[in-house]
Short mmCIF file of C-alpha atoms in Angstrom, two decimals:
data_model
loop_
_atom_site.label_atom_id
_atom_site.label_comp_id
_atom_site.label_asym_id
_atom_site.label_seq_id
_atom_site.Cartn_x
_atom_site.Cartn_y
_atom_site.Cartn_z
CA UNK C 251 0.00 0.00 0.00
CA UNK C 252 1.31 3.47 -1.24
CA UNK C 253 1.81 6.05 1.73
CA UNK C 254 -0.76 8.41 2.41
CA UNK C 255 -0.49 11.91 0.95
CA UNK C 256 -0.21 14.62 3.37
CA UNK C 257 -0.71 18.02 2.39
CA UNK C 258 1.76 20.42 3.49
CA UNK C 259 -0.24 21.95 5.90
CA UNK C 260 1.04 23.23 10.12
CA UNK C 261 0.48 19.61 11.18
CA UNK C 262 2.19 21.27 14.67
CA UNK C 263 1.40 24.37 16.05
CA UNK C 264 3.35 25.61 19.34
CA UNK C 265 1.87 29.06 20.56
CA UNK C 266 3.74 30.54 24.17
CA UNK C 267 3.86 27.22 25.54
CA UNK C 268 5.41 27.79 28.84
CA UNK C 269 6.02 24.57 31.49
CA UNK C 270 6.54 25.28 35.07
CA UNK C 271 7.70 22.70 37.40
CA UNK C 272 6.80 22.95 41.23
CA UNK C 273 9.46 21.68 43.49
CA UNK C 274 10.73 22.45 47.72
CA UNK C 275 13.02 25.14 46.26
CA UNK C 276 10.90 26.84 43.85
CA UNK C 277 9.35 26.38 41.00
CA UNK C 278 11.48 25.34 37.68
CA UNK C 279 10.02 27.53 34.45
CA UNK C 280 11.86 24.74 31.75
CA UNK C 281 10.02 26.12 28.81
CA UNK C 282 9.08 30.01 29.11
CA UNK C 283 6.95 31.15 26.29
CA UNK C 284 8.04 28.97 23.08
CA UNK C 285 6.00 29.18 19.66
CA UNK C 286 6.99 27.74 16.39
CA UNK C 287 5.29 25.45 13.77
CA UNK C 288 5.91 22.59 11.77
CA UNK C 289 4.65 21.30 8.24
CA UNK C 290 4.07 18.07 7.59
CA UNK C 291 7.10 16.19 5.28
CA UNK C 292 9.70 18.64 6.85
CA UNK C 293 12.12 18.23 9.61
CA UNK C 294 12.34 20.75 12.71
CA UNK C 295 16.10 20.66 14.22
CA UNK C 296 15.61 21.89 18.19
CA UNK C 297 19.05 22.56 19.39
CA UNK C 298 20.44 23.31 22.65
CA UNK C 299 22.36 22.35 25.54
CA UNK C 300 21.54 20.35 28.45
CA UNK C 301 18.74 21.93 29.74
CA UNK C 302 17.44 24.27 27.72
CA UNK C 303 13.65 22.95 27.37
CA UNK C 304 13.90 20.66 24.49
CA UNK C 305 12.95 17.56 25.76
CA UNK C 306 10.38 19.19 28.12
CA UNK C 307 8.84 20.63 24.47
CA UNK C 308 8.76 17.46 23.18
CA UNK C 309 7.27 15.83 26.04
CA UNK C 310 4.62 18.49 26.37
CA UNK C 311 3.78 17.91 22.81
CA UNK C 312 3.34 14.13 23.72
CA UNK C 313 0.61 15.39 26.60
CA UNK C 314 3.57 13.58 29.27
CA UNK C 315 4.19 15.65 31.69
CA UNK C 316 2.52 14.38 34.34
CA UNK C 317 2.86 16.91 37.42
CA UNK C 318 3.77 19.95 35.50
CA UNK C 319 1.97 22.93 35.01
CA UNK C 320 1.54 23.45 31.39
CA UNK C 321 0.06 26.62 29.39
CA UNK C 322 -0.12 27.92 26.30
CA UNK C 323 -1.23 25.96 22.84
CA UNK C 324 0.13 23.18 21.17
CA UNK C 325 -2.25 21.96 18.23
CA UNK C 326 -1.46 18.76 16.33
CA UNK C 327 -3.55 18.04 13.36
CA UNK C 328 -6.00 20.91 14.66
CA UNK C 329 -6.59 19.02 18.13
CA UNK C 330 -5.56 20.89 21.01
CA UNK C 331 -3.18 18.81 23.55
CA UNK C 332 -2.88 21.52 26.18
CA UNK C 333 -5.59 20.57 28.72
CA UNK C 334 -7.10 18.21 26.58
CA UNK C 335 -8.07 14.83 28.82
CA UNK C 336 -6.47 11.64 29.72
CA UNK C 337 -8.39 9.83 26.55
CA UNK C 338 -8.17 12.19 23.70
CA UNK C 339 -4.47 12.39 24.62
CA UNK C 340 -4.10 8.67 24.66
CA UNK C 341 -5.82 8.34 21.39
CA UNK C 342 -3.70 11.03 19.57
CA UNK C 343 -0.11 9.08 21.19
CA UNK C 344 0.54 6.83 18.38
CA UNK C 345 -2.17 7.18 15.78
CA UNK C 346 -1.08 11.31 15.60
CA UNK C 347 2.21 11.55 17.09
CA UNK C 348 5.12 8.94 18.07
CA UNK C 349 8.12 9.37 20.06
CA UNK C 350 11.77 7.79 19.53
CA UNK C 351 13.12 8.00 22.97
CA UNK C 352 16.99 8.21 24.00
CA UNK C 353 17.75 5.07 25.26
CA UNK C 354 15.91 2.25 23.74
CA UNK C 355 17.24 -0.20 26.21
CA UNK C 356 15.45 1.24 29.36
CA UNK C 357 12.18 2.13 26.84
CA UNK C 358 11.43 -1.08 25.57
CA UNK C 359 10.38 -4.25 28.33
CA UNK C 360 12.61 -6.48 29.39
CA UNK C 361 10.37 -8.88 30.26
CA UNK C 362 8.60 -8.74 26.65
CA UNK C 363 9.70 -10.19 23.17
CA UNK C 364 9.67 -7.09 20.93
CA UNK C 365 7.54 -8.47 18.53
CA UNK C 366 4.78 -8.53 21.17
CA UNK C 367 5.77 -5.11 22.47
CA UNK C 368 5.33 -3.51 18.42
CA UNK C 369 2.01 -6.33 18.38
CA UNK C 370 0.68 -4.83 21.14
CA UNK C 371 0.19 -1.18 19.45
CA UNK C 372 -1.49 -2.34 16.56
CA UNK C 373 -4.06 -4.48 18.56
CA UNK C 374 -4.81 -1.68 21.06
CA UNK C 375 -5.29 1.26 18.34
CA UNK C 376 -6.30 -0.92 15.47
CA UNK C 377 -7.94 -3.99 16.79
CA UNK C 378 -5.81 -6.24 14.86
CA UNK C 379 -5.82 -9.55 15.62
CA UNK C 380 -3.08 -11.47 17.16
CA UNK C 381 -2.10 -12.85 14.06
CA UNK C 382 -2.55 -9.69 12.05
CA UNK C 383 -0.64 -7.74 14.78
CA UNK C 384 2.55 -9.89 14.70
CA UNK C 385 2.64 -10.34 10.68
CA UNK C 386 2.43 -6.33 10.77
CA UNK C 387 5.35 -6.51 13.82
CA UNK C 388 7.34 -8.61 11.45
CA UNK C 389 6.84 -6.53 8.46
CA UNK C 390 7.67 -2.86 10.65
CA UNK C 391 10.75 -5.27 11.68
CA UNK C 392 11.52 -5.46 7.86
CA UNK C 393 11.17 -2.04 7.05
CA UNK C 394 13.37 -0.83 9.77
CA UNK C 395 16.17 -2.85 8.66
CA UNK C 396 16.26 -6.25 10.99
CA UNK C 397 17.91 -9.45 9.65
CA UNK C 398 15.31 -12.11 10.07
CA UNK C 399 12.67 -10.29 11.41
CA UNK C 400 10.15 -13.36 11.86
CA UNK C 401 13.13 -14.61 13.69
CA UNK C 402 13.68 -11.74 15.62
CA UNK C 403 10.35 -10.77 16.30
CA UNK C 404 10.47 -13.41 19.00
CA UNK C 405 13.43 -12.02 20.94
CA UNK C 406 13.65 -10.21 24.07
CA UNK C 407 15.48 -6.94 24.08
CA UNK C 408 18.95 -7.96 25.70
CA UNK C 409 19.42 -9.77 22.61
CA UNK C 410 20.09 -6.71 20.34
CA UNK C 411 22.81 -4.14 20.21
CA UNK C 412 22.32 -0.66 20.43
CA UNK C 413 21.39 0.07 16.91
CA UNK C 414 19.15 -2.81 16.44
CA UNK C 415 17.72 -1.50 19.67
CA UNK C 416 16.79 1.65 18.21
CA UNK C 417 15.63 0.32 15.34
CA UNK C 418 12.98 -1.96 17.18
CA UNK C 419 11.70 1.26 19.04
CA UNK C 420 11.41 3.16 15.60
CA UNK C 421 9.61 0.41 14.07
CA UNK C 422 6.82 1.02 17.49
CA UNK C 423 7.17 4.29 17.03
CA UNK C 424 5.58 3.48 13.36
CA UNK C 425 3.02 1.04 14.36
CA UNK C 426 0.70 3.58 14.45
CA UNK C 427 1.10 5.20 11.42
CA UNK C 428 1.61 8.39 12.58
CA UNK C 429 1.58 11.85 11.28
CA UNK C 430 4.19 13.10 13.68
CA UNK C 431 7.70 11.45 14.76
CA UNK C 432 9.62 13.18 17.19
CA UNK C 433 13.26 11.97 17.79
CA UNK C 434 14.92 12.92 21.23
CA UNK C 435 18.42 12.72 20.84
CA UNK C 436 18.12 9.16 19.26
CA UNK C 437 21.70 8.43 18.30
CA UNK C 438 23.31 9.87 21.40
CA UNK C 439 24.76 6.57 22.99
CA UNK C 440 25.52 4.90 19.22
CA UNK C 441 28.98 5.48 17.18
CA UNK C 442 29.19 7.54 14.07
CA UNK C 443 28.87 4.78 12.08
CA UNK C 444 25.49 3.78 13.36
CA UNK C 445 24.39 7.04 13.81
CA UNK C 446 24.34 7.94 10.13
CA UNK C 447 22.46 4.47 9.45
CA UNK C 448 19.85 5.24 12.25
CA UNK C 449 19.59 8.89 10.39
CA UNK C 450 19.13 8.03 7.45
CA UNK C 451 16.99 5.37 7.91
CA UNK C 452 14.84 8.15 9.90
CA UNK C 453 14.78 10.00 6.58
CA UNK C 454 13.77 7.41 4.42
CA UNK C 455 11.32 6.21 6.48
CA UNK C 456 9.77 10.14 6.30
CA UNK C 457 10.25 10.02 2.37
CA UNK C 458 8.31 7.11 1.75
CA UNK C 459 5.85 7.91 4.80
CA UNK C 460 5.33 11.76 4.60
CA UNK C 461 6.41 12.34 7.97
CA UNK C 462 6.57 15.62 10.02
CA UNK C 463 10.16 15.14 11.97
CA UNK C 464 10.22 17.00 15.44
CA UNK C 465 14.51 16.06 15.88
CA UNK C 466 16.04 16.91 19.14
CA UNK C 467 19.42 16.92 20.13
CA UNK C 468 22.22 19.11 21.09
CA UNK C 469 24.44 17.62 18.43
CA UNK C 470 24.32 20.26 15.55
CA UNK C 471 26.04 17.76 12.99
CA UNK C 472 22.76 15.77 13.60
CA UNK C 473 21.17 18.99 12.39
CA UNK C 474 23.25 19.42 9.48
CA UNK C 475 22.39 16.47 8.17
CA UNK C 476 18.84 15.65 8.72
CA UNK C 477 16.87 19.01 9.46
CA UNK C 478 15.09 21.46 7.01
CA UNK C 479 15.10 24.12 9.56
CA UNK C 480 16.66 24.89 13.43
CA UNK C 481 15.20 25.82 16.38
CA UNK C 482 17.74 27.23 18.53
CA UNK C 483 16.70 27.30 22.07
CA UNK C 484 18.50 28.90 25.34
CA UNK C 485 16.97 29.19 29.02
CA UNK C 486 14.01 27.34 27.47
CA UNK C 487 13.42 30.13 25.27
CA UNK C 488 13.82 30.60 21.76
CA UNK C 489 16.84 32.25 20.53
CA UNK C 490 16.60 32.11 16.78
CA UNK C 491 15.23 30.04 14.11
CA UNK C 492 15.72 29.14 10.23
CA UNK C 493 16.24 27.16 7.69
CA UNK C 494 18.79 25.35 8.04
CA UNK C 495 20.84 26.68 5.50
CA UNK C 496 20.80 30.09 6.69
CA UNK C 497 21.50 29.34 10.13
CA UNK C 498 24.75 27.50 9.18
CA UNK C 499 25.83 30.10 6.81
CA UNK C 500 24.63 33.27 8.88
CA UNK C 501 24.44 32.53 12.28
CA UNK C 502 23.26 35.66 14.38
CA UNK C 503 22.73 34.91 17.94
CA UNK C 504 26.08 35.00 19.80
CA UNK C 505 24.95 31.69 21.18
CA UNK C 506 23.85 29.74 18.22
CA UNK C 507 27.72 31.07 16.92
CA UNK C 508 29.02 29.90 19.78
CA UNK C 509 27.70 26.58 19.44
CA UNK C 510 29.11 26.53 15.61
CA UNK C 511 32.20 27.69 16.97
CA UNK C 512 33.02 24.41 19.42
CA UNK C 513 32.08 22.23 16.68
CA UNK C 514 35.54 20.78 15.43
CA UNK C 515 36.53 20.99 11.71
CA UNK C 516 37.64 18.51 9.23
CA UNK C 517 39.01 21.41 6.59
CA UNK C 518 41.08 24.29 6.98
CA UNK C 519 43.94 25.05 9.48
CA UNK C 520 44.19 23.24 12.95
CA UNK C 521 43.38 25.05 15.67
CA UNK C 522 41.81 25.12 19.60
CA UNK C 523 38.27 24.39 19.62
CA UNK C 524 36.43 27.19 21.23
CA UNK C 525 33.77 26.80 23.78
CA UNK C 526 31.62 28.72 25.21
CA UNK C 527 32.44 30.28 28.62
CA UNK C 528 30.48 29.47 31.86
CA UNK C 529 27.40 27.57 32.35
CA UNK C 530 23.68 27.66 31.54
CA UNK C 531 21.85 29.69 34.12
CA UNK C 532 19.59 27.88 37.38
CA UNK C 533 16.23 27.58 35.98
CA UNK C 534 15.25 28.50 40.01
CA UNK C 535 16.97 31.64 39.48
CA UNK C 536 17.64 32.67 35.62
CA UNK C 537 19.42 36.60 35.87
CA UNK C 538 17.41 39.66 34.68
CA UNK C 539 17.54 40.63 31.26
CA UNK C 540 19.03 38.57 28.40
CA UNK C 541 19.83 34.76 30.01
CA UNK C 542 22.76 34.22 27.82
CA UNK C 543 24.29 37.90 28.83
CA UNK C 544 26.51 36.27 31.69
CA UNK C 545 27.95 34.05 29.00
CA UNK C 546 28.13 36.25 26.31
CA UNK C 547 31.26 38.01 24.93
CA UNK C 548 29.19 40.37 23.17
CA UNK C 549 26.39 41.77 25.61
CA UNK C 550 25.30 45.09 25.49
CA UNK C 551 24.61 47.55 28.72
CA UNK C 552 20.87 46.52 28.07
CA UNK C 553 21.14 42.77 27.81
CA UNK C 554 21.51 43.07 31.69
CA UNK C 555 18.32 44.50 31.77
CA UNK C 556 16.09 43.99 29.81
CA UNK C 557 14.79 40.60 27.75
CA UNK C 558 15.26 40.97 24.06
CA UNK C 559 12.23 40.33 21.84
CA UNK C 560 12.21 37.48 19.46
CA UNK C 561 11.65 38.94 16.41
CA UNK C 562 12.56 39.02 12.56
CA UNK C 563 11.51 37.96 9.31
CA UNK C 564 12.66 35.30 7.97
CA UNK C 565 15.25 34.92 10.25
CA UNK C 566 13.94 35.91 13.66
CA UNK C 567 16.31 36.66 16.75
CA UNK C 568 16.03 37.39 20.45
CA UNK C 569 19.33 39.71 20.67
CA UNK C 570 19.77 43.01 21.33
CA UNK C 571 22.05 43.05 18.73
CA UNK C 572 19.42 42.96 16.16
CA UNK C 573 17.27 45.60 17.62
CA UNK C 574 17.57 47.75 14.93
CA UNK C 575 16.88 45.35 12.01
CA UNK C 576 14.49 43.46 14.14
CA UNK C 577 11.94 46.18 14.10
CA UNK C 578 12.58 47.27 10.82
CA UNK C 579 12.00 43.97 8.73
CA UNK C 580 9.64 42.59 11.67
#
């Protein structure tokens, strides 16, 4: 069967979404105010460092954040997550929107051959029958790239490496057919060589599928190679955003240059890497003004002050360095 046709329509839309987290020392704002969108058949890079709100983002968008204080928007295929209930939730996990998670080993069960694990989603959203749900396990096996996937089907999840590992969660992740894949930093804990299979088997799979690609990581190679356009964010905020072209060739937030900047080089003359002073700020007690102004090598009397708008067209910015241009082509 041919893949559905999608039309290039938002498929995500992310308006302030802001995620507070209560705890004895105060309360944690990880994501303060984010908006973006996302069509479907592209790929969103969200890039940042530990901590900056990406996987909170993409765990809001899931509706799993259990405990947290969420507001804002987030609309996936017109359905609105934020304060939606338990059920319509649950029915848009999986049939709308699927998650590759970091570590496959501690997502999938132990306990549970993964061909009943991938089964199991296709009976419970589907109502395929056991024997239809493992013929389509084996066949997602196939896709994903598993030697002998009747074979395999019937193994338990010790008995894979890494890669396979992660290829077994991205075939669950399809199950459901969804619209939406999200990928948080899936190739972290594999070696380059794997990495590049995993990632391009992630872009095939949207190719022949039609996927929307939510990818987040804090590895901008990853970026380089799979994503149509970058979401820089800092302090759980966004910093800037484009395509991803542009951002490579014209980066303009200090940050997003400094994160260009530590990446090492295979052309040119040998030199130091250069990383970027300091640390990220507390999220119990981010400094006034511009969060990356303690860090940055470049602040301005009024980064200390004051928070700089995010603003731009098509290339928006929150730097007070842009100021100027901002509100002239915003």
């Amino acid at each position: 069967m041919s893949p559905p046709q999608r039309a290039r329509t938002n498929l995500l839309s992310v308006r302030d979404l802001a995620v507070e987290f209560p705890t004895a020392k105060g309360t944690i704002r990880a994501v303060d105010g984010l908006s973006f969108t996302l069509e479907a058949g592209r790929t969103l890079g969200i890039v940042g460092e530990s901590g900056s709100g990406k996987s909170v983002t993409s765990l809001a968008v899931m509706g799993l954040l259990d405990g947290a204080r969420v507001t804002g928007s987030i609309r996936l295929a017109g359905t609105e997550v934020v304060g939606a209930g338990r059920e319509r939730v649950r029915a848009l996990r999986g049939r709308r929107v699927a998650m590759i998670f970091q570590d496959p080993l501690s997502s999938l069960h132990p306990q549970y051959r993964v061909g009943e694990q991938i089964a199991e989603a296709r009976r419970l959203h589907f109502g395929a029958s056991r024997r239809a749900a493992r013929e389509d396990a084996v066949r997602l096996l196939a896709d994903v790239g598993i030697p002998d996937p009747r074979e395999r089907a019937g193994d338990h999840p010790h008995r894979f490496s890494g890669g396979m590992r992660q290829r077994v969660m991205i075939a669950m992740a399809l199950a459901c057919e969804p619209d939406l894949l999200i990928a948080d930093e899936p190739t972290t804990a594999l070696d380059v060589t794997v990495q590049a299979q995993i990632l391009e088997l992630i872009a095939r799979i949207q190719r022949e599928r039609g996927l929307a690609v939510l990818m987040i990581t804090h590895d901008l190679g990853v970026v380089a190679r799979v994503a149509d356009d970058v979401l820089v964010m800092y302090a759980g905020r966004a910093v800037e955003r484009a395509s991803a072209d542009a951002l490579f060739a014209v980066p303009r937030h200090p940050y997003t240059r400094g994160l260009i900047g530590s990446l090492p080089r295979l052309t040119g003359p040998p030199g130091e890497l250069a990383p970027i002073p300091g640390t990220p700020p507390s999220p119990l007690s981010p400094p006034a003004g511009c969060p990356f102004h303690p860090r940055c090598a470049e602040r301005l009397a009024v980064c200390e002050t004051t928070r700089p708008e995010f603003l731009g067209t098509p290339h928006p910015v929150a730097c007070h360095l842009f100021t100027t241009e901002k509100r002239t082509t915003g």
